[in-house]
XYZ file of C-alpha atoms in Angstrom:
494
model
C 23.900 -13.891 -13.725
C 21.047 -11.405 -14.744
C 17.829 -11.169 -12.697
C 14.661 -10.586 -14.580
C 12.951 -7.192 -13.756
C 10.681 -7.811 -10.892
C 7.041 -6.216 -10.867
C 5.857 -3.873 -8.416
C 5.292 -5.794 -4.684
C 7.119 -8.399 -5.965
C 9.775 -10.346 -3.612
C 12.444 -12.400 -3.003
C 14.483 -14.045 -0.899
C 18.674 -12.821 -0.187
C 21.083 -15.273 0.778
C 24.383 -12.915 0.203
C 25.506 -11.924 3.062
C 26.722 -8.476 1.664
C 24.756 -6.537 -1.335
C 24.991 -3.680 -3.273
C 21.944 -1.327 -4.104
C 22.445 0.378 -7.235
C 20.322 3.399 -8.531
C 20.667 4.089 -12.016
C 19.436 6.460 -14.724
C 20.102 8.157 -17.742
C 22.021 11.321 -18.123
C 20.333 13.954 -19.441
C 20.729 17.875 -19.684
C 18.494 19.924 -17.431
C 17.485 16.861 -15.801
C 17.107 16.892 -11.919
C 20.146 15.412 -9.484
C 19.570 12.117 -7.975
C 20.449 10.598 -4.816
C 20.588 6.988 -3.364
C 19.644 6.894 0.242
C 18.989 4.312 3.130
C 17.146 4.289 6.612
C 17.684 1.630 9.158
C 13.994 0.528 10.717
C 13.336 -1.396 13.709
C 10.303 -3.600 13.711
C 7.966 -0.700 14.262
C 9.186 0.818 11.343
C 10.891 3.687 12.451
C 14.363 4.813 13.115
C 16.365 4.794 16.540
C 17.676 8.689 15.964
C 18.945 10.287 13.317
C 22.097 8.299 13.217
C 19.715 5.711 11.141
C 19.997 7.863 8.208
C 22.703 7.239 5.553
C 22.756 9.740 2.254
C 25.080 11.796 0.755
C 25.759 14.293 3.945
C 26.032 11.197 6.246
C 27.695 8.754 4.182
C 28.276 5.628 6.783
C 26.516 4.017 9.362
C 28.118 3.779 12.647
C 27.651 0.511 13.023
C 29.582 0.073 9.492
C 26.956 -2.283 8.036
C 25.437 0.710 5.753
C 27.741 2.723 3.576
C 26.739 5.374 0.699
C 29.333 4.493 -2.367
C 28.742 7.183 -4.407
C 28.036 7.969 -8.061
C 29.638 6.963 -10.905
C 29.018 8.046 -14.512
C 29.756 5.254 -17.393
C 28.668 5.984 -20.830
C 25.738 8.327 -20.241
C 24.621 5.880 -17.399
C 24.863 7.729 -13.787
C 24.853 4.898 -10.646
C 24.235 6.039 -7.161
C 24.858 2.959 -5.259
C 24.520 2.177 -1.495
C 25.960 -1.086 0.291
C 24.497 -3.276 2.776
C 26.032 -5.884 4.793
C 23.547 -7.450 6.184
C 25.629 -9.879 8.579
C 26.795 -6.492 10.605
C 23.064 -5.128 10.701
C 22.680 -4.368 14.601
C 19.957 -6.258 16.513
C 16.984 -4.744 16.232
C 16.903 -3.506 12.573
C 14.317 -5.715 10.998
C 14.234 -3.231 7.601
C 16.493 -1.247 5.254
C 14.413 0.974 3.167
C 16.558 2.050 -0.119
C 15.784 5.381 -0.566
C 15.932 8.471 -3.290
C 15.480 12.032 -3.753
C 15.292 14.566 -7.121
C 16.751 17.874 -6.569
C 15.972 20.185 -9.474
C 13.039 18.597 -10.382
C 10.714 15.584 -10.315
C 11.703 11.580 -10.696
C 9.180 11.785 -14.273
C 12.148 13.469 -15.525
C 14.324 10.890 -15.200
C 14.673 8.241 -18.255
C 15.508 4.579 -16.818
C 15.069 4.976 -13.273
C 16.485 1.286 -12.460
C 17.074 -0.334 -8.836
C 19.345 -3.406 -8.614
C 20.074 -5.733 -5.840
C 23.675 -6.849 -6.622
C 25.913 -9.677 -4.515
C 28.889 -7.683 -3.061
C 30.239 -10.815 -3.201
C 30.691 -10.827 -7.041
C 28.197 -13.292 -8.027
C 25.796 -10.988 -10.177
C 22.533 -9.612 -10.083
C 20.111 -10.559 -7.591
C 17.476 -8.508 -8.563
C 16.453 -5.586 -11.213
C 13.525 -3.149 -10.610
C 12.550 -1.080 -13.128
C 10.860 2.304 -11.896
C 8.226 4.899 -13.412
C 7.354 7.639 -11.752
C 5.545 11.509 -12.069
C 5.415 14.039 -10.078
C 7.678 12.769 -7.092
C 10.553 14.556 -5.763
C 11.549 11.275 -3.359
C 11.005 7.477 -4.142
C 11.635 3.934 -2.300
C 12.612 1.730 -4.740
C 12.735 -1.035 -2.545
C 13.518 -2.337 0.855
C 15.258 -5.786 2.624
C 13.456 -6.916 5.299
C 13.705 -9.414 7.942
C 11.064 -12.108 8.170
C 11.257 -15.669 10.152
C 15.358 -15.045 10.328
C 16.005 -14.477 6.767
C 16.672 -11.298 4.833
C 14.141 -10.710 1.635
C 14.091 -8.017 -0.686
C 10.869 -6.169 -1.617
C 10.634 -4.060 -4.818
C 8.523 -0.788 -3.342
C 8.041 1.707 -5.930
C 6.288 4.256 -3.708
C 6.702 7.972 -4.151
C 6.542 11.359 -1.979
C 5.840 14.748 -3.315
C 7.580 15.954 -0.329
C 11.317 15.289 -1.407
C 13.860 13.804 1.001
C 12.316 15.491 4.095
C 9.196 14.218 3.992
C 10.661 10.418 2.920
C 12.887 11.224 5.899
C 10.368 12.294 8.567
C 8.004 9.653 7.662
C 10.101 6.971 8.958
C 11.315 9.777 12.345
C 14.397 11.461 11.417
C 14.493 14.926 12.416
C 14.580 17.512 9.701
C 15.118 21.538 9.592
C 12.257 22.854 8.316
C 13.490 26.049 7.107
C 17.006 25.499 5.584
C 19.130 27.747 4.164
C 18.420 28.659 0.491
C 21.937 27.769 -0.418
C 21.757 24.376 1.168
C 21.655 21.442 -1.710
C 18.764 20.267 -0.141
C 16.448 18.040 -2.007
C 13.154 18.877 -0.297
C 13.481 22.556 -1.745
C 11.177 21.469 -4.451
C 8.344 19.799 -2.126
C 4.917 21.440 -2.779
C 3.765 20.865 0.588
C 4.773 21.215 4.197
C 6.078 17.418 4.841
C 4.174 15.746 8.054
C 5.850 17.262 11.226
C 8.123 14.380 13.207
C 5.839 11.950 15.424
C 3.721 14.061 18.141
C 0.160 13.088 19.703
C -2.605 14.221 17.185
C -4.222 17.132 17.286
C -6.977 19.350 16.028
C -6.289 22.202 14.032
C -4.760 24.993 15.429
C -2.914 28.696 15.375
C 1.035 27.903 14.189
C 2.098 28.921 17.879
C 5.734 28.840 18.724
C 4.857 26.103 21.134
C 2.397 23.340 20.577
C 0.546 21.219 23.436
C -2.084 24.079 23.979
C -4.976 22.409 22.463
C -7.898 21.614 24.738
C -9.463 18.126 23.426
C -7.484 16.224 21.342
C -9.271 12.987 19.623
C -7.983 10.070 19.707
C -4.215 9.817 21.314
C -2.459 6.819 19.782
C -2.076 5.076 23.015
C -4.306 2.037 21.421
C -1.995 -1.345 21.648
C -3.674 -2.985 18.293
C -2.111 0.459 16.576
C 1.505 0.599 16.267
C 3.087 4.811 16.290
C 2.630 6.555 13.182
C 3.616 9.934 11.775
C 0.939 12.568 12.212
C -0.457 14.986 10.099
C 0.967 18.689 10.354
C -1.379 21.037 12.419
C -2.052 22.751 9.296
C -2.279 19.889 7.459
C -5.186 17.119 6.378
C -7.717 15.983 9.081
C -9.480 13.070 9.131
C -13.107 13.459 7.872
C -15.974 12.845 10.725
C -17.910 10.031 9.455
C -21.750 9.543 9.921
C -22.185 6.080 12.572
C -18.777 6.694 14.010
C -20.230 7.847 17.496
C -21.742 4.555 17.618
C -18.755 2.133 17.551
C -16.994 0.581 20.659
C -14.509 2.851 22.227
C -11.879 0.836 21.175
C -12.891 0.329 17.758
C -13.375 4.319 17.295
C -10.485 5.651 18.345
C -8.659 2.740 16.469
C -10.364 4.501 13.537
C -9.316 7.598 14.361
C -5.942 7.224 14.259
C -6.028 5.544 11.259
C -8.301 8.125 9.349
C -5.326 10.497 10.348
C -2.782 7.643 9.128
C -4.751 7.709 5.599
C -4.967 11.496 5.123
C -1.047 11.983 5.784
C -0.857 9.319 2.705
C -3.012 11.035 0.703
C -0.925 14.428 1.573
C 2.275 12.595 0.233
C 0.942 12.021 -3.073
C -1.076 15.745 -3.290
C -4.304 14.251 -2.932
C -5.672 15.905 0.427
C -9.052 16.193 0.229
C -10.165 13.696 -2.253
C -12.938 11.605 -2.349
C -14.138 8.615 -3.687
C -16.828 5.941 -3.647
C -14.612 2.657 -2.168
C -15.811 -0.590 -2.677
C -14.211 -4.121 -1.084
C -13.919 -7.558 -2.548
C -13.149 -10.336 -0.130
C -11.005 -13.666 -1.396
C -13.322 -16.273 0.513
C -11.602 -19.576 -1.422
C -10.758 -22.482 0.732
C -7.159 -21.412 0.743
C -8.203 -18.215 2.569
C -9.763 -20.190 5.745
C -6.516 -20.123 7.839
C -6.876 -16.180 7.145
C -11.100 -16.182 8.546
C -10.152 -18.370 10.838
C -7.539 -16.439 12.433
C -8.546 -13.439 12.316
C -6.685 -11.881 9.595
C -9.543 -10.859 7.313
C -11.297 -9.189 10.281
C -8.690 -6.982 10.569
C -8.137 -6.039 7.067
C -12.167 -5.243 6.906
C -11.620 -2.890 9.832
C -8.348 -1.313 8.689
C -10.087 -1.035 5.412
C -13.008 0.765 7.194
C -10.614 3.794 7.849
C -9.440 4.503 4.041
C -13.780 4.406 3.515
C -14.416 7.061 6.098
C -11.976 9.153 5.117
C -12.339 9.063 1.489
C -16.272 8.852 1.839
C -18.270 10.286 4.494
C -21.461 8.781 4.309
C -20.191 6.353 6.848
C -20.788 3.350 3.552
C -18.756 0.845 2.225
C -20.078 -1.907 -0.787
C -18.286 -5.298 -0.533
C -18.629 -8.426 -2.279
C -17.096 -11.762 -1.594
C -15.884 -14.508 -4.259
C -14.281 -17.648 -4.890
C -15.980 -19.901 -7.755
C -18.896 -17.315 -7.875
C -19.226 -13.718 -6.637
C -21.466 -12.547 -4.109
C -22.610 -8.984 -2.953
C -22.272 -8.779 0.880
C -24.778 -6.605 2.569
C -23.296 -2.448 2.665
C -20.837 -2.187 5.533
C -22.195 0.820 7.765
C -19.468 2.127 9.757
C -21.752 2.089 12.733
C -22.572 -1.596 12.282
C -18.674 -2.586 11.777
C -18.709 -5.216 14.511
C -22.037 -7.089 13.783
C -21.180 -6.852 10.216
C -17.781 -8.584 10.661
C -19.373 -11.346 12.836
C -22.056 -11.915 9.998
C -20.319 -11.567 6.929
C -16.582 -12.066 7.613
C -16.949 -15.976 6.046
C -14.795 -18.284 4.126
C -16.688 -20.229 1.035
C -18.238 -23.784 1.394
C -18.873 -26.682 -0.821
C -21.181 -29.222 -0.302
C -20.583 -32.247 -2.959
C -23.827 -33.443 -2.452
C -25.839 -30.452 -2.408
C -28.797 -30.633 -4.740
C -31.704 -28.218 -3.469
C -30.348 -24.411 -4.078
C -32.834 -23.700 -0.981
C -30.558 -21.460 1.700
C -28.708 -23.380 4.061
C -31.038 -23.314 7.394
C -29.784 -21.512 10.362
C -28.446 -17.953 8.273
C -29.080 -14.959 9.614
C -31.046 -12.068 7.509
C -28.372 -10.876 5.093
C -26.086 -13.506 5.223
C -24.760 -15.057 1.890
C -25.249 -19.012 1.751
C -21.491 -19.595 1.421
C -21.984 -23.000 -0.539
C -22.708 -20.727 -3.502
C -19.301 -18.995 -3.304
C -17.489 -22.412 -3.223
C -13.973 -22.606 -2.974
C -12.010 -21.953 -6.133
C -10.562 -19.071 -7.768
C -12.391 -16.628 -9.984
C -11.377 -13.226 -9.720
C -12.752 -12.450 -12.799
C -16.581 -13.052 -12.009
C -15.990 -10.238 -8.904
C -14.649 -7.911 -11.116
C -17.254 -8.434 -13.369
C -19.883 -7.828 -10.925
C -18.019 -4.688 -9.480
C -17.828 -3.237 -12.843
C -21.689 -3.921 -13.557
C -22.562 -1.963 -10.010
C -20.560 1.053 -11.254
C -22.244 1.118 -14.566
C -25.555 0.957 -12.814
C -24.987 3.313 -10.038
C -22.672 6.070 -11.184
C -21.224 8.252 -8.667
C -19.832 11.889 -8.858
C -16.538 10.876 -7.874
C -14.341 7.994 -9.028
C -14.578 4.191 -7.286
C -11.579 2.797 -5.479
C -11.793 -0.826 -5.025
C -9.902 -2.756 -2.814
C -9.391 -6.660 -3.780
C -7.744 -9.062 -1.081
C -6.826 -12.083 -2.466
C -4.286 -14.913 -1.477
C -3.309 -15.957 -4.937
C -3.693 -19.340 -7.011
C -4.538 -16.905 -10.021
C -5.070 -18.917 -12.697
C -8.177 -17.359 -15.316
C -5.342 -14.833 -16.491
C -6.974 -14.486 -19.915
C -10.224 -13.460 -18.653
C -9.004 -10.895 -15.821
C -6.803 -9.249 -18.388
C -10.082 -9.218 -20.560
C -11.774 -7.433 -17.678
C -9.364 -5.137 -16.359
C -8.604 -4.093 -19.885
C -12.388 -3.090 -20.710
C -12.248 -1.765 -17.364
C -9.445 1.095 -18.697
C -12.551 3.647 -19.629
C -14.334 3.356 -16.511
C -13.565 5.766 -13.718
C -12.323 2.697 -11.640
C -9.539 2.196 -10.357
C -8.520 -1.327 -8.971
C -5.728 -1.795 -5.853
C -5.182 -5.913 -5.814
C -3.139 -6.363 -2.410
C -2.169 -10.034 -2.158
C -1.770 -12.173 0.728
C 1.019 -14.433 1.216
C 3.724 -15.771 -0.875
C 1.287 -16.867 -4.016
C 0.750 -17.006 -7.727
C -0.917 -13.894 -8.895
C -0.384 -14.615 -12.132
C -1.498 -11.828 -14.537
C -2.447 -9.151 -11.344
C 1.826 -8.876 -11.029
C 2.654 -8.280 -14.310
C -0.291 -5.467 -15.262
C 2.028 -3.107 -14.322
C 3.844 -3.410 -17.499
C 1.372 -4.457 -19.540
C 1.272 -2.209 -22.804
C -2.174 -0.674 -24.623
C -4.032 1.115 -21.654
C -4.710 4.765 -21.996
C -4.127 5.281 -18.407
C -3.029 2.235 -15.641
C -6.052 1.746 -13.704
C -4.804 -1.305 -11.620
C -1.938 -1.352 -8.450
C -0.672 -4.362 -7.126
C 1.890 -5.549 -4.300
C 1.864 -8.137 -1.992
C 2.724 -8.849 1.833
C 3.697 -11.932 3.679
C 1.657 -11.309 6.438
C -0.288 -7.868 6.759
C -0.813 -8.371 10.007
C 3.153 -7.298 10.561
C 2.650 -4.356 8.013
C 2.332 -1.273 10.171
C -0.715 0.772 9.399
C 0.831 3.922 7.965
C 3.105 1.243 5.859
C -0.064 -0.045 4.593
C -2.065 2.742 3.389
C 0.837 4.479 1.628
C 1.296 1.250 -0.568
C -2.035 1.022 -0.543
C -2.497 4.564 -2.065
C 0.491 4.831 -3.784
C -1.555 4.803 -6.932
C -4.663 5.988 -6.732
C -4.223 9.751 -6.859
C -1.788 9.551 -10.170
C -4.278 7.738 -11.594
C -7.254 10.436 -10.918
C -5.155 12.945 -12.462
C -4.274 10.625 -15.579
C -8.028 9.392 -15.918
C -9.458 13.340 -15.807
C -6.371 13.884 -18.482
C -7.871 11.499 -20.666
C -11.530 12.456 -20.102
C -13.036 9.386 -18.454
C -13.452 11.081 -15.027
């Protein structure tokens, strides 16, 4: 049996009880080496010790339910493959990231970068992920995960500039930072210092021999909504101070404080410290979404949204619009204002079958959107429409990020294509995250969808965010973005 390739974000479920990850790729002279890897993550997405780390130097788990295979050349075709048994996992790992490094050189010079999920058991292909990448020197092609008591497999597609170390340390394995130049070490190649291992925040400061010296650090991560993180480098990015910030809850702030750190070390991964953009967010508000309102759930993406706003934009502003059979600009989200604005505008579309008078609904508060005129269906492409419009009407010096949260039931495929295709010469570029197990019809295959002068749209989707760590979050959620400002100033439309 042969799987079909899966898009980027893409999942499915794994009922062999032993697979095979296979890396393959072309052989080519001059090429870099490449190297299949796996770490072993507990629910917080880290590693135990260093143990957790299987690759080439350490080729077997103790625990004998992760073992490193090996490469194997057939017909110009090299395989790297690791094996998982996922019936001898320990308790307690609730993730296998499957891993790989370039030494020599960068994964954009490797032809046919392929991941596939195989059954151990001989019964085929489970999966196939086909991979592009640029200038990364490390790459997770995918990842089985844990969810509800079944195993799933994710296909990732996120890269590191930082080579193996900084894949390595992101997820808490301790790494030398100065080996030896003989050492076939793949990080020799990374452009930047890697994020140090996990260690409480802190400003700037001299590179003493030892650390904890710093007066007044920010914000500790000692908040329980924010699960541990890895830190930026002393010398590293810092989060940006952001005008209203002073005046949020204590709570609130130094939840966004952490998290303004937890965006800048993704930015760092892909090179892009420093940048800015204008970032605007589009809410799903169709009647499928109102277990998400309801619960919570879009709350919390508005707030952890907040943080990749602040530190990409400092004027302390954030546009948003809301949709479901029509779109709807929501009232500018001032970071100051975050909790009044997410009791007023945080709402899930109406419809009212007997509605005849398109007077505003009595009893809304100044600002607040009549939902009836959202409804309840699905029409992504009247949001992007309306996004697109605001950019051509209020053009910024730097480029627009938009975030768009939607739980699926895609279904005007023509017309988003249509839009997102125009879109291509704008100095947009569009991250669709989707919610839940759904149809996303035309959003998951864009990826791969031929006659763009530069990809301007990301997608993946999660089965629950709220379980996605932060720092998990904003690297998929920026996995894009800064590849895409260098390929959009390439081709002149930045």
């Amino acid at each position: 049996m042969t799987a079909g390739s899966m898009s980027k974000g893409a999942n499915l479920a794994v009922d062999a009880g032993v697979v095979r990850a296979e890396l393959s790729w072309a052989v080519k002279g001059g090429g870099p080496d490449v190297d299949a890897s796996a770490l072993l993550l507990t629910e917080a997405g880290r590693v135990r010790d260093d143990g957790d780390f299987v690759f080439y130097n350490q080729p077997r788990h103790t625990s004998g339910a992760v073992t490193h295979l090996g490469k194997q050349d057939v017909g110009g075709v090299m395989t790297d493959t690791v094996q998982v048994d996922l019936r001898a996992l320990e308790n307690g790992i609730a993730r296998v990231v499957l891993g790989a490094s370039a030494d020599g050189g960068t994964f954009g010079q490797v032809d046919g970068l392929t991941l596939r999920l195989l059954d151990a058991g001989g019964q085929g292909e489970l999966a196939r992920f086909e991979m592009r990448a640029d200038s990364e020197t490390a790459f997770i092609g995918g990842e089985l995960y844990l969810r509800q008591g079944r195993w799933k497999f994710r296909a990732v597609g996120q890269g590191y500039a930082s080579g193996l170390a900084g894949l390595a340390t992101d997820f808490g394995i301790s790494v030398d930072e100065e080996p030896p130049a003989a050492a076939a070490t793949p990080s020799a190649t990374a452009p930047y210092a890697p994020p140090v291992p996990p260690t409480p925040p802190v400003p700037p400061a001299p590179s003493a021999p030892s650390a904890p010296s710093t007066p007044a650090a920010p914000p500790v991560p000692n908040t329980p909504p924010v699960p541990p993180a890895p830190s930026p480098s002393p010398s590293g990015p810092r989060p940006r101070l952001t005008k209203g910030e002073e005046q949020l809850p204590v709570d609130m702030r130094k939840r966004l404080s952490l998290r303004k750190e937890q965006v800048a070390v993704s930015l760092s991964k892909r090179g892009a410290a420093g940048v800015t953009a204008r970032v605007i967010l589009v809410l799903d508000a169709s009647g499928s979404m109102s277990f998400l309102y309801s619960g919570g759930v879009v709350a919390d993406v508005v707030e952890r949204m907040a943080a990749v706003a602040a530190q990409l934009d400092d004027d302390g502003e954030m546009q948003a619009w809301t949709f479901a059979s029509n779109a709807a600009r929501l009232p500018d989200l001032r970071l100051g204002e975050l909790p009044e604005w997410l009791r007023l505008h945080v709402r899930v579309g109406e419809i009212s079958l007997f509605r005849r008078s398109k007077k505003p609904r009595k009893g809304l508060e100044p600002g607040q959107v009549d939902m009836r005129a959202v409804g309840i269906q699905n029409e992504e492409q009247k949001a992007i429409a309306e996004v697109r419009a605001y950019v051509r009407e209020t053009p910024a010096p730097v480029p627009t990020l938009v975030l768009f949260f939607s739980d699926g039931g895609v279904y005007r495929d023509a017309a988003i294509e249509r839009e997102l295709r125009e879109a291509v010469e704008e100095p947009i570029f569009w991250q669709f995250v989707g919610l839940g197990r759904s149809n996303y019809g035309v959003l998951e295959r864009f990826d791969r969808l031929p006659g763009r002068r530069v990809d301007n749209v990301g997608f993946f989707a999660v089965d629950d965010i709220r379980t996605v760590p932060d720092q998990e979050l904003y690297d998929r959620l920026l996995s894009e973005f800064p590849s895409w400002i260098t390929a959009a100033g390439r081709a002149g439309i930045l």
